[in-house]
Amino acid sequence: MTERSPKQFVVGITGASGSIYGVRLIESLLSLGHSVHLVISSAGWRVFKEELGFAVTDREGFLNEQFRGYPGSLHYHPAADIGASIASGSFRTEGMIIMPCSMGTLSAVAHGSSDNLMTRAADVMLKEGRPLVLVPRETPLHAIHLENMLKLSRLGVKIIPAMPAFYFGPTSVDDLINFMVGKVLDSLNIEHTLFRRWGEEA
C-alpha cells in the first residue's frame, strides 16, 4: 500500500442504481485527507432523490454541508461545465472513479464521446494514461454492455462491477457497501480498513 499523502481524485456519480456507493467513496477519500473533484450527472441527482431522499435545489451548498468536517477537500463541478479544471490534461490528478457507472456513461467513455464534463474527464484519464476505474451497476448484461467493458479493459480501465462478497462475514448493508468501496480503493493502492481481508483475524 502507498503512503497516505494527500492526493487529488476525480469522482463521478451517474444515474445507475447504487448512489450510496459514490457517497461512501467520497466520505472515504475525504476522511483520508484527499481532495475530491466531484461530477454528478442529471440522472445521478435523480437517483440521489429516489434512493437517498436527497431532493435539493442548491446542489453545491448541499454537498458542502453533506461532506463537511472531513480533513480532505471537496470541489463540485456541474456536469455541463466542460471548461472545468478536470476537463484538461494539464490539471494533475491521481485518477478517476465513476461509481456507480451507468451503461450509457460506460458506452460514451468506450467510444470517446466526451460531450459532458464526466465523460470528458474520463477521456482525459485515458489520453494521459492515468488510472480510470468504472463500477458498473446493471443486470442482466447484454452483448453490447460486455463488448464495451472488454474494450475499456483492453485500454487499461479497471472494471469493478458492483458485486459485493460474503466471505468476510458481512452483517449489514453497510458492510457490503464498504466492501465495494474498499475494492475500488485497493485498485488505486489507497490504504483503508473498510473490510476484513481474507486470512485476517475477525
PDB file of C-alpha atoms in Angstrom:
ATOM      1  CA  MET A   1       0.000   0.000   0.000  1.00  0.00           C
ATOM      2  CA  THR A   2       1.140   3.555  -0.639  1.00  0.00           C
ATOM      3  CA  GLU A   3       1.611   6.296   1.926  1.00  0.00           C
ATOM      4  CA  ARG A   4      -1.298   8.488   2.987  1.00  0.00           C
ATOM      5  CA  SER A   5      -0.062  11.749   1.469  1.00  0.00           C
ATOM      6  CA  PRO A   6      -2.988  13.870   0.184  1.00  0.00           C
ATOM      7  CA  LYS A   7      -3.814  13.403  -3.486  1.00  0.00           C
ATOM      8  CA  GLN A   8      -6.426  14.652  -5.958  1.00  0.00           C
ATOM      9  CA  PHE A   9      -9.050  12.309  -7.375  1.00  0.00           C
ATOM     10  CA  VAL A  10     -11.998  12.780  -9.714  1.00  0.00           C
ATOM     11  CA  VAL A  11     -15.232  11.046  -8.714  1.00  0.00           C
ATOM     12  CA  GLY A  12     -18.238  10.673 -11.000  1.00  0.00           C
ATOM     13  CA  ILE A  13     -21.720   9.565  -9.929  1.00  0.00           C
ATOM     14  CA  THR A  14     -24.194   8.620 -12.662  1.00  0.00           C
ATOM     15  CA  GLY A  15     -27.836   7.588 -12.758  1.00  0.00           C
ATOM     16  CA  ALA A  16     -27.192   3.893 -12.177  1.00  0.00           C
ATOM     17  CA  SER A  17     -28.680   2.457  -9.010  1.00  0.00           C
ATOM     18  CA  GLY A  18     -26.318   2.473  -6.053  1.00  0.00           C
ATOM     19  CA  SER A  19     -25.620   6.156  -5.436  1.00  0.00           C
ATOM     20  CA  ILE A  20     -24.730   5.273  -1.842  1.00  0.00           C
ATOM     21  CA  TYR A  21     -21.562   3.691  -3.245  1.00  0.00           C
ATOM     22  CA  GLY A  22     -20.465   7.064  -4.577  1.00  0.00           C
ATOM     23  CA  VAL A  23     -21.340   8.806  -1.330  1.00  0.00           C
ATOM     24  CA  ARG A  24     -19.320   6.306   0.718  1.00  0.00           C
ATOM     25  CA  LEU A  25     -16.389   6.598  -1.707  1.00  0.00           C
ATOM     26  CA  ILE A  26     -16.335  10.377  -1.283  1.00  0.00           C
ATOM     27  CA  GLU A  27     -16.519  10.030   2.508  1.00  0.00           C
ATOM     28  CA  SER A  28     -13.649   7.544   2.460  1.00  0.00           C
ATOM     29  CA  LEU A  29     -11.380   9.679   0.271  1.00  0.00           C
ATOM     30  CA  LEU A  30     -12.111  12.839   2.270  1.00  0.00           C
ATOM     31  CA  SER A  31     -11.564  11.042   5.571  1.00  0.00           C
ATOM     32  CA  LEU A  32      -8.082  10.091   4.344  1.00  0.00           C
ATOM     33  CA  GLY A  33      -7.351  13.755   3.612  1.00  0.00           C
ATOM     34  CA  HIS A  34      -7.560  13.528  -0.167  1.00  0.00           C
ATOM     35  CA  SER A  35      -9.049  16.151  -2.470  1.00  0.00           C
ATOM     36  CA  VAL A  36     -12.145  15.088  -4.429  1.00  0.00           C
ATOM     37  CA  HIS A  37     -13.347  16.705  -7.650  1.00  0.00           C
ATOM     38  CA  LEU A  38     -16.950  15.590  -7.969  1.00  0.00           C
ATOM     39  CA  VAL A  39     -19.221  15.391 -11.026  1.00  0.00           C
ATOM     40  CA  ILE A  40     -22.819  14.169 -10.785  1.00  0.00           C
ATOM     41  CA  SER A  41     -24.942  13.620 -13.880  1.00  0.00           C
ATOM     42  CA  SER A  42     -28.544  14.844 -14.082  1.00  0.00           C
ATOM     43  CA  ALA A  43     -29.715  11.248 -13.766  1.00  0.00           C
ATOM     44  CA  GLY A  44     -27.347  10.851 -10.827  1.00  0.00           C
ATOM     45  CA  TRP A  45     -29.112  13.670  -8.989  1.00  0.00           C
ATOM     46  CA  ARG A  46     -32.431  11.965  -9.762  1.00  0.00           C
ATOM     47  CA  VAL A  47     -31.196   8.729  -8.214  1.00  0.00           C
ATOM     48  CA  PHE A  48     -29.954  10.667  -5.180  1.00  0.00           C
ATOM     49  CA  LYS A  49     -33.557  11.773  -4.698  1.00  0.00           C
ATOM     50  CA  GLU A  50     -35.120   8.358  -5.307  1.00  0.00           C
ATOM     51  CA  GLU A  51     -32.661   6.225  -3.311  1.00  0.00           C
ATOM     52  CA  LEU A  52     -31.348   8.543  -0.602  1.00  0.00           C
ATOM     53  CA  GLY A  53     -34.047  11.218  -0.322  1.00  0.00           C
ATOM     54  CA  PHE A  54     -31.644  13.954  -1.414  1.00  0.00           C
ATOM     55  CA  ALA A  55     -34.012  16.443  -3.095  1.00  0.00           C
ATOM     56  CA  VAL A  56     -32.080  19.710  -3.304  1.00  0.00           C
ATOM     57  CA  THR A  57     -32.103  22.957  -5.248  1.00  0.00           C
ATOM     58  CA  ASP A  58     -28.741  24.348  -4.061  1.00  0.00           C
ATOM     59  CA  ARG A  59     -26.607  21.425  -5.151  1.00  0.00           C
ATOM     60  CA  GLU A  60     -23.203  22.854  -4.268  1.00  0.00           C
ATOM     61  CA  GLY A  61     -24.424  24.084  -0.891  1.00  0.00           C
ATOM     62  CA  PHE A  62     -25.983  20.713  -0.149  1.00  0.00           C
ATOM     63  CA  LEU A  63     -22.770  18.851  -0.960  1.00  0.00           C
ATOM     64  CA  ASN A  64     -20.656  21.195   1.138  1.00  0.00           C
ATOM     65  CA  GLU A  65     -22.966  20.535   4.086  1.00  0.00           C
ATOM     66  CA  GLN A  66     -23.212  16.786   3.430  1.00  0.00           C
ATOM     67  CA  PHE A  67     -19.434  16.308   3.414  1.00  0.00           C
ATOM     68  CA  ARG A  68     -18.480  18.926   5.985  1.00  0.00           C
ATOM     69  CA  GLY A  69     -15.963  18.143   8.696  1.00  0.00           C
ATOM     70  CA  TYR A  70     -13.610  15.843   6.803  1.00  0.00           C
ATOM     71  CA  PRO A  71      -9.872  16.631   6.561  1.00  0.00           C
ATOM     72  CA  GLY A  72      -9.955  16.405   2.766  1.00  0.00           C
ATOM     73  CA  SER A  73     -11.464  18.997   0.420  1.00  0.00           C
ATOM     74  CA  LEU A  74     -14.450  18.658  -1.922  1.00  0.00           C
ATOM     75  CA  HIS A  75     -14.765  20.504  -5.234  1.00  0.00           C
ATOM     76  CA  TYR A  76     -18.091  20.190  -7.054  1.00  0.00           C
ATOM     77  CA  HIS A  77     -18.216  20.667 -10.833  1.00  0.00           C
ATOM     78  CA  PRO A  78     -21.573  20.774 -12.686  1.00  0.00           C
ATOM     79  CA  ALA A  79     -21.720  18.175 -15.444  1.00  0.00           C
ATOM     80  CA  ALA A  80     -22.335  20.884 -18.046  1.00  0.00           C
ATOM     81  CA  ASP A  81     -19.166  22.812 -17.093  1.00  0.00           C
ATOM     82  CA  ILE A  82     -16.998  21.488 -19.892  1.00  0.00           C
ATOM     83  CA  GLY A  83     -14.399  24.174 -19.111  1.00  0.00           C
ATOM     84  CA  ALA A  84     -13.752  22.999 -15.544  1.00  0.00           C
ATOM     85  CA  SER A  85     -10.216  22.233 -14.405  1.00  0.00           C
ATOM     86  CA  ILE A  86     -10.660  18.455 -14.675  1.00  0.00           C
ATOM     87  CA  ALA A  87     -11.501  18.772 -18.383  1.00  0.00           C
ATOM     88  CA  SER A  88      -7.828  19.459 -19.117  1.00  0.00           C
ATOM     89  CA  GLY A  89      -4.953  17.028 -19.091  1.00  0.00           C
ATOM     90  CA  SER A  90      -2.726  19.778 -17.693  1.00  0.00           C
ATOM     91  CA  PHE A  91      -4.665  19.551 -14.414  1.00  0.00           C
ATOM     92  CA  ARG A  92      -2.925  16.811 -12.461  1.00  0.00           C
ATOM     93  CA  THR A  93      -4.926  14.154 -10.649  1.00  0.00           C
ATOM     94  CA  GLU A  94      -4.162  10.635  -9.444  1.00  0.00           C
ATOM     95  CA  GLY A  95      -7.093   9.084 -11.270  1.00  0.00           C
ATOM     96  CA  MET A  96     -10.863   8.952 -11.674  1.00  0.00           C
ATOM     97  CA  ILE A  97     -13.594   6.687 -10.357  1.00  0.00           C
ATOM     98  CA  ILE A  98     -17.145   6.576 -11.726  1.00  0.00           C
ATOM     99  CA  MET A  99     -19.199   4.848  -9.031  1.00  0.00           C
ATOM    100  CA  PRO A 100     -21.839   3.796  -9.864  1.00  0.00           C
ATOM    101  CA  CYS A 101     -21.381   3.892 -13.623  1.00  0.00           C
ATOM    102  CA  SER A 102     -24.404   3.617 -15.903  1.00  0.00           C
ATOM    103  CA  MET A 103     -24.203   1.670 -19.138  1.00  0.00           C
ATOM    104  CA  GLY A 104     -24.816   4.907 -21.027  1.00  0.00           C
ATOM    105  CA  THR A 105     -21.784   6.581 -19.460  1.00  0.00           C
ATOM    106  CA  LEU A 106     -19.693   3.444 -19.899  1.00  0.00           C
ATOM    107  CA  SER A 107     -20.627   3.356 -23.582  1.00  0.00           C
ATOM    108  CA  ALA A 108     -19.768   7.030 -24.042  1.00  0.00           C
ATOM    109  CA  VAL A 109     -16.344   6.504 -22.454  1.00  0.00           C
ATOM    110  CA  ALA A 110     -15.715   3.396 -24.555  1.00  0.00           C
ATOM    111  CA  HIS A 111     -16.450   5.324 -27.761  1.00  0.00           C
ATOM    112  CA  GLY A 112     -14.707   8.593 -26.882  1.00  0.00           C
ATOM    113  CA  SER A 113     -17.942  10.590 -26.745  1.00  0.00           C
ATOM    114  CA  SER A 114     -16.983  13.377 -24.344  1.00  0.00           C
ATOM    115  CA  ASP A 115     -19.969  15.707 -24.593  1.00  0.00           C
ATOM    116  CA  ASN A 116     -20.196  16.476 -20.859  1.00  0.00           C
ATOM    117  CA  LEU A 117     -17.701  17.014 -18.067  1.00  0.00           C
ATOM    118  CA  MET A 118     -17.880  13.480 -16.705  1.00  0.00           C
ATOM    119  CA  THR A 119     -17.113  11.752 -19.991  1.00  0.00           C
ATOM    120  CA  ARG A 120     -14.550  14.425 -20.877  1.00  0.00           C
ATOM    121  CA  ALA A 121     -12.751  13.882 -17.573  1.00  0.00           C
ATOM    122  CA  ALA A 122     -12.740  10.130 -18.232  1.00  0.00           C
ATOM    123  CA  ASP A 123     -11.349  10.774 -21.715  1.00  0.00           C
ATOM    124  CA  VAL A 124      -8.580  12.849 -20.122  1.00  0.00           C
ATOM    125  CA  MET A 125      -7.641   9.896 -17.916  1.00  0.00           C
ATOM    126  CA  LEU A 126      -7.350   7.668 -20.979  1.00  0.00           C
ATOM    127  CA  LYS A 127      -5.319  10.085 -23.077  1.00  0.00           C
ATOM    128  CA  GLU A 128      -2.984  10.940 -20.193  1.00  0.00           C
ATOM    129  CA  GLY A 129      -2.544   7.317 -19.142  1.00  0.00           C
ATOM    130  CA  ARG A 130      -3.963   7.879 -15.668  1.00  0.00           C
ATOM    131  CA  PRO A 131      -5.985   5.332 -13.676  1.00  0.00           C
ATOM    132  CA  LEU A 132      -9.663   5.116 -14.576  1.00  0.00           C
ATOM    133  CA  VAL A 133     -11.996   2.893 -12.543  1.00  0.00           C
ATOM    134  CA  LEU A 134     -15.582   2.193 -13.574  1.00  0.00           C
ATOM    135  CA  VAL A 135     -18.090   0.498 -11.273  1.00  0.00           C
ATOM    136  CA  PRO A 136     -20.998  -0.643 -13.462  1.00  0.00           C
ATOM    137  CA  ARG A 137     -24.289  -1.492 -11.755  1.00  0.00           C
ATOM    138  CA  GLU A 138     -26.582  -3.257 -14.209  1.00  0.00           C
ATOM    139  CA  THR A 139     -28.111  -6.705 -14.576  1.00  0.00           C
ATOM    140  CA  PRO A 140     -28.530  -8.676 -16.727  1.00  0.00           C
ATOM    141  CA  LEU A 141     -25.778  -7.630 -19.107  1.00  0.00           C
ATOM    142  CA  HIS A 142     -26.233  -7.977 -22.856  1.00  0.00           C
ATOM    143  CA  ALA A 143     -23.553  -8.317 -25.508  1.00  0.00           C
ATOM    144  CA  ILE A 144     -23.121  -4.567 -26.109  1.00  0.00           C
ATOM    145  CA  HIS A 145     -22.508  -3.961 -22.393  1.00  0.00           C
ATOM    146  CA  LEU A 146     -19.947  -6.752 -22.300  1.00  0.00           C
ATOM    147  CA  GLU A 147     -18.215  -5.644 -25.505  1.00  0.00           C
ATOM    148  CA  ASN A 148     -17.895  -2.080 -24.196  1.00  0.00           C
ATOM    149  CA  MET A 149     -16.409  -3.322 -20.926  1.00  0.00           C
ATOM    150  CA  LEU A 150     -13.978  -5.571 -22.788  1.00  0.00           C
ATOM    151  CA  LYS A 151     -12.893  -2.672 -24.983  1.00  0.00           C
ATOM    152  CA  LEU A 152     -12.228  -0.475 -21.946  1.00  0.00           C
ATOM    153  CA  SER A 153     -10.451  -3.256 -20.081  1.00  0.00           C
ATOM    154  CA  ARG A 154      -8.092  -3.703 -23.024  1.00  0.00           C
ATOM    155  CA  LEU A 155      -7.335   0.034 -22.761  1.00  0.00           C
ATOM    156  CA  GLY A 156      -6.291  -0.428 -19.141  1.00  0.00           C
ATOM    157  CA  VAL A 157      -9.502   0.713 -17.471  1.00  0.00           C
ATOM    158  CA  LYS A 158     -10.304  -1.119 -14.229  1.00  0.00           C
ATOM    159  CA  ILE A 159     -13.831  -2.557 -14.382  1.00  0.00           C
ATOM    160  CA  ILE A 160     -15.107  -3.350 -10.888  1.00  0.00           C
ATOM    161  CA  PRO A 161     -18.755  -4.445 -11.079  1.00  0.00           C
ATOM    162  CA  ALA A 162     -20.872  -3.750  -8.008  1.00  0.00           C
ATOM    163  CA  MET A 163     -20.700  -7.367  -6.801  1.00  0.00           C
ATOM    164  CA  PRO A 164     -20.172  -7.406  -3.022  1.00  0.00           C
ATOM    165  CA  ALA A 165     -18.614 -10.502  -1.479  1.00  0.00           C
ATOM    166  CA  PHE A 166     -19.728 -12.548   1.516  1.00  0.00           C
ATOM    167  CA  TYR A 167     -16.550 -14.380   2.546  1.00  0.00           C
ATOM    168  CA  PHE A 168     -15.720 -11.758   5.202  1.00  0.00           C
ATOM    169  CA  GLY A 169     -18.993 -12.307   7.069  1.00  0.00           C
ATOM    170  CA  PRO A 170     -20.978  -9.117   6.414  1.00  0.00           C
ATOM    171  CA  THR A 171     -23.767  -8.433   8.895  1.00  0.00           C
ATOM    172  CA  SER A 172     -25.268  -5.265   7.395  1.00  0.00           C
ATOM    173  CA  VAL A 173     -25.849  -3.436   4.134  1.00  0.00           C
ATOM    174  CA  ASP A 174     -23.140  -1.005   5.268  1.00  0.00           C
ATOM    175  CA  ASP A 175     -20.650  -3.882   5.316  1.00  0.00           C
ATOM    176  CA  LEU A 176     -21.479  -4.694   1.680  1.00  0.00           C
ATOM    177  CA  ILE A 177     -21.176  -1.050   0.637  1.00  0.00           C
ATOM    178  CA  ASN A 178     -17.840  -0.712   2.422  1.00  0.00           C
ATOM    179  CA  PHE A 179     -16.545  -3.852   0.705  1.00  0.00           C
ATOM    180  CA  MET A 180     -17.200  -2.422  -2.758  1.00  0.00           C
ATOM    181  CA  VAL A 181     -15.675   0.945  -1.901  1.00  0.00           C
ATOM    182  CA  GLY A 182     -12.698  -0.839  -0.376  1.00  0.00           C
ATOM    183  CA  LYS A 183     -12.137  -2.825  -3.571  1.00  0.00           C
ATOM    184  CA  VAL A 184     -12.081   0.430  -5.533  1.00  0.00           C
ATOM    185  CA  LEU A 185      -9.560   1.934  -3.120  1.00  0.00           C
ATOM    186  CA  ASP A 186      -7.463  -1.223  -3.399  1.00  0.00           C
ATOM    187  CA  SER A 187      -7.354  -0.812  -7.178  1.00  0.00           C
ATOM    188  CA  LEU A 188      -5.806   2.632  -6.672  1.00  0.00           C
ATOM    189  CA  ASN A 189      -3.394   1.478  -3.938  1.00  0.00           C
ATOM    190  CA  ILE A 190      -5.128   3.611  -1.323  1.00  0.00           C
ATOM    191  CA  GLU A 191      -4.788   2.272   2.203  1.00  0.00           C
ATOM    192  CA  HIS A 192      -8.030   1.638   4.099  1.00  0.00           C
ATOM    193  CA  THR A 193      -9.691  -0.569   6.714  1.00  0.00           C
ATOM    194  CA  LEU A 194     -13.188  -0.794   5.222  1.00  0.00           C
ATOM    195  CA  PHE A 195     -13.421  -4.589   5.305  1.00  0.00           C
ATOM    196  CA  ARG A 196     -11.720  -7.642   6.752  1.00  0.00           C
ATOM    197  CA  ARG A 197      -9.389  -9.247   4.264  1.00  0.00           C
ATOM    198  CA  TRP A 198      -9.231 -12.993   3.661  1.00  0.00           C
ATOM    199  CA  GLY A 199      -6.867 -14.505   6.217  1.00  0.00           C
ATOM    200  CA  GLU A 200      -7.159 -11.623   8.686  1.00  0.00           C
ATOM    201  CA  GLU A 201      -8.465 -12.250  12.190  1.00  0.00           C
ATOM    202  CA  ALA A 202     -12.142 -11.484  12.692  1.00  0.00           C
TER     203      ALA A 202
END
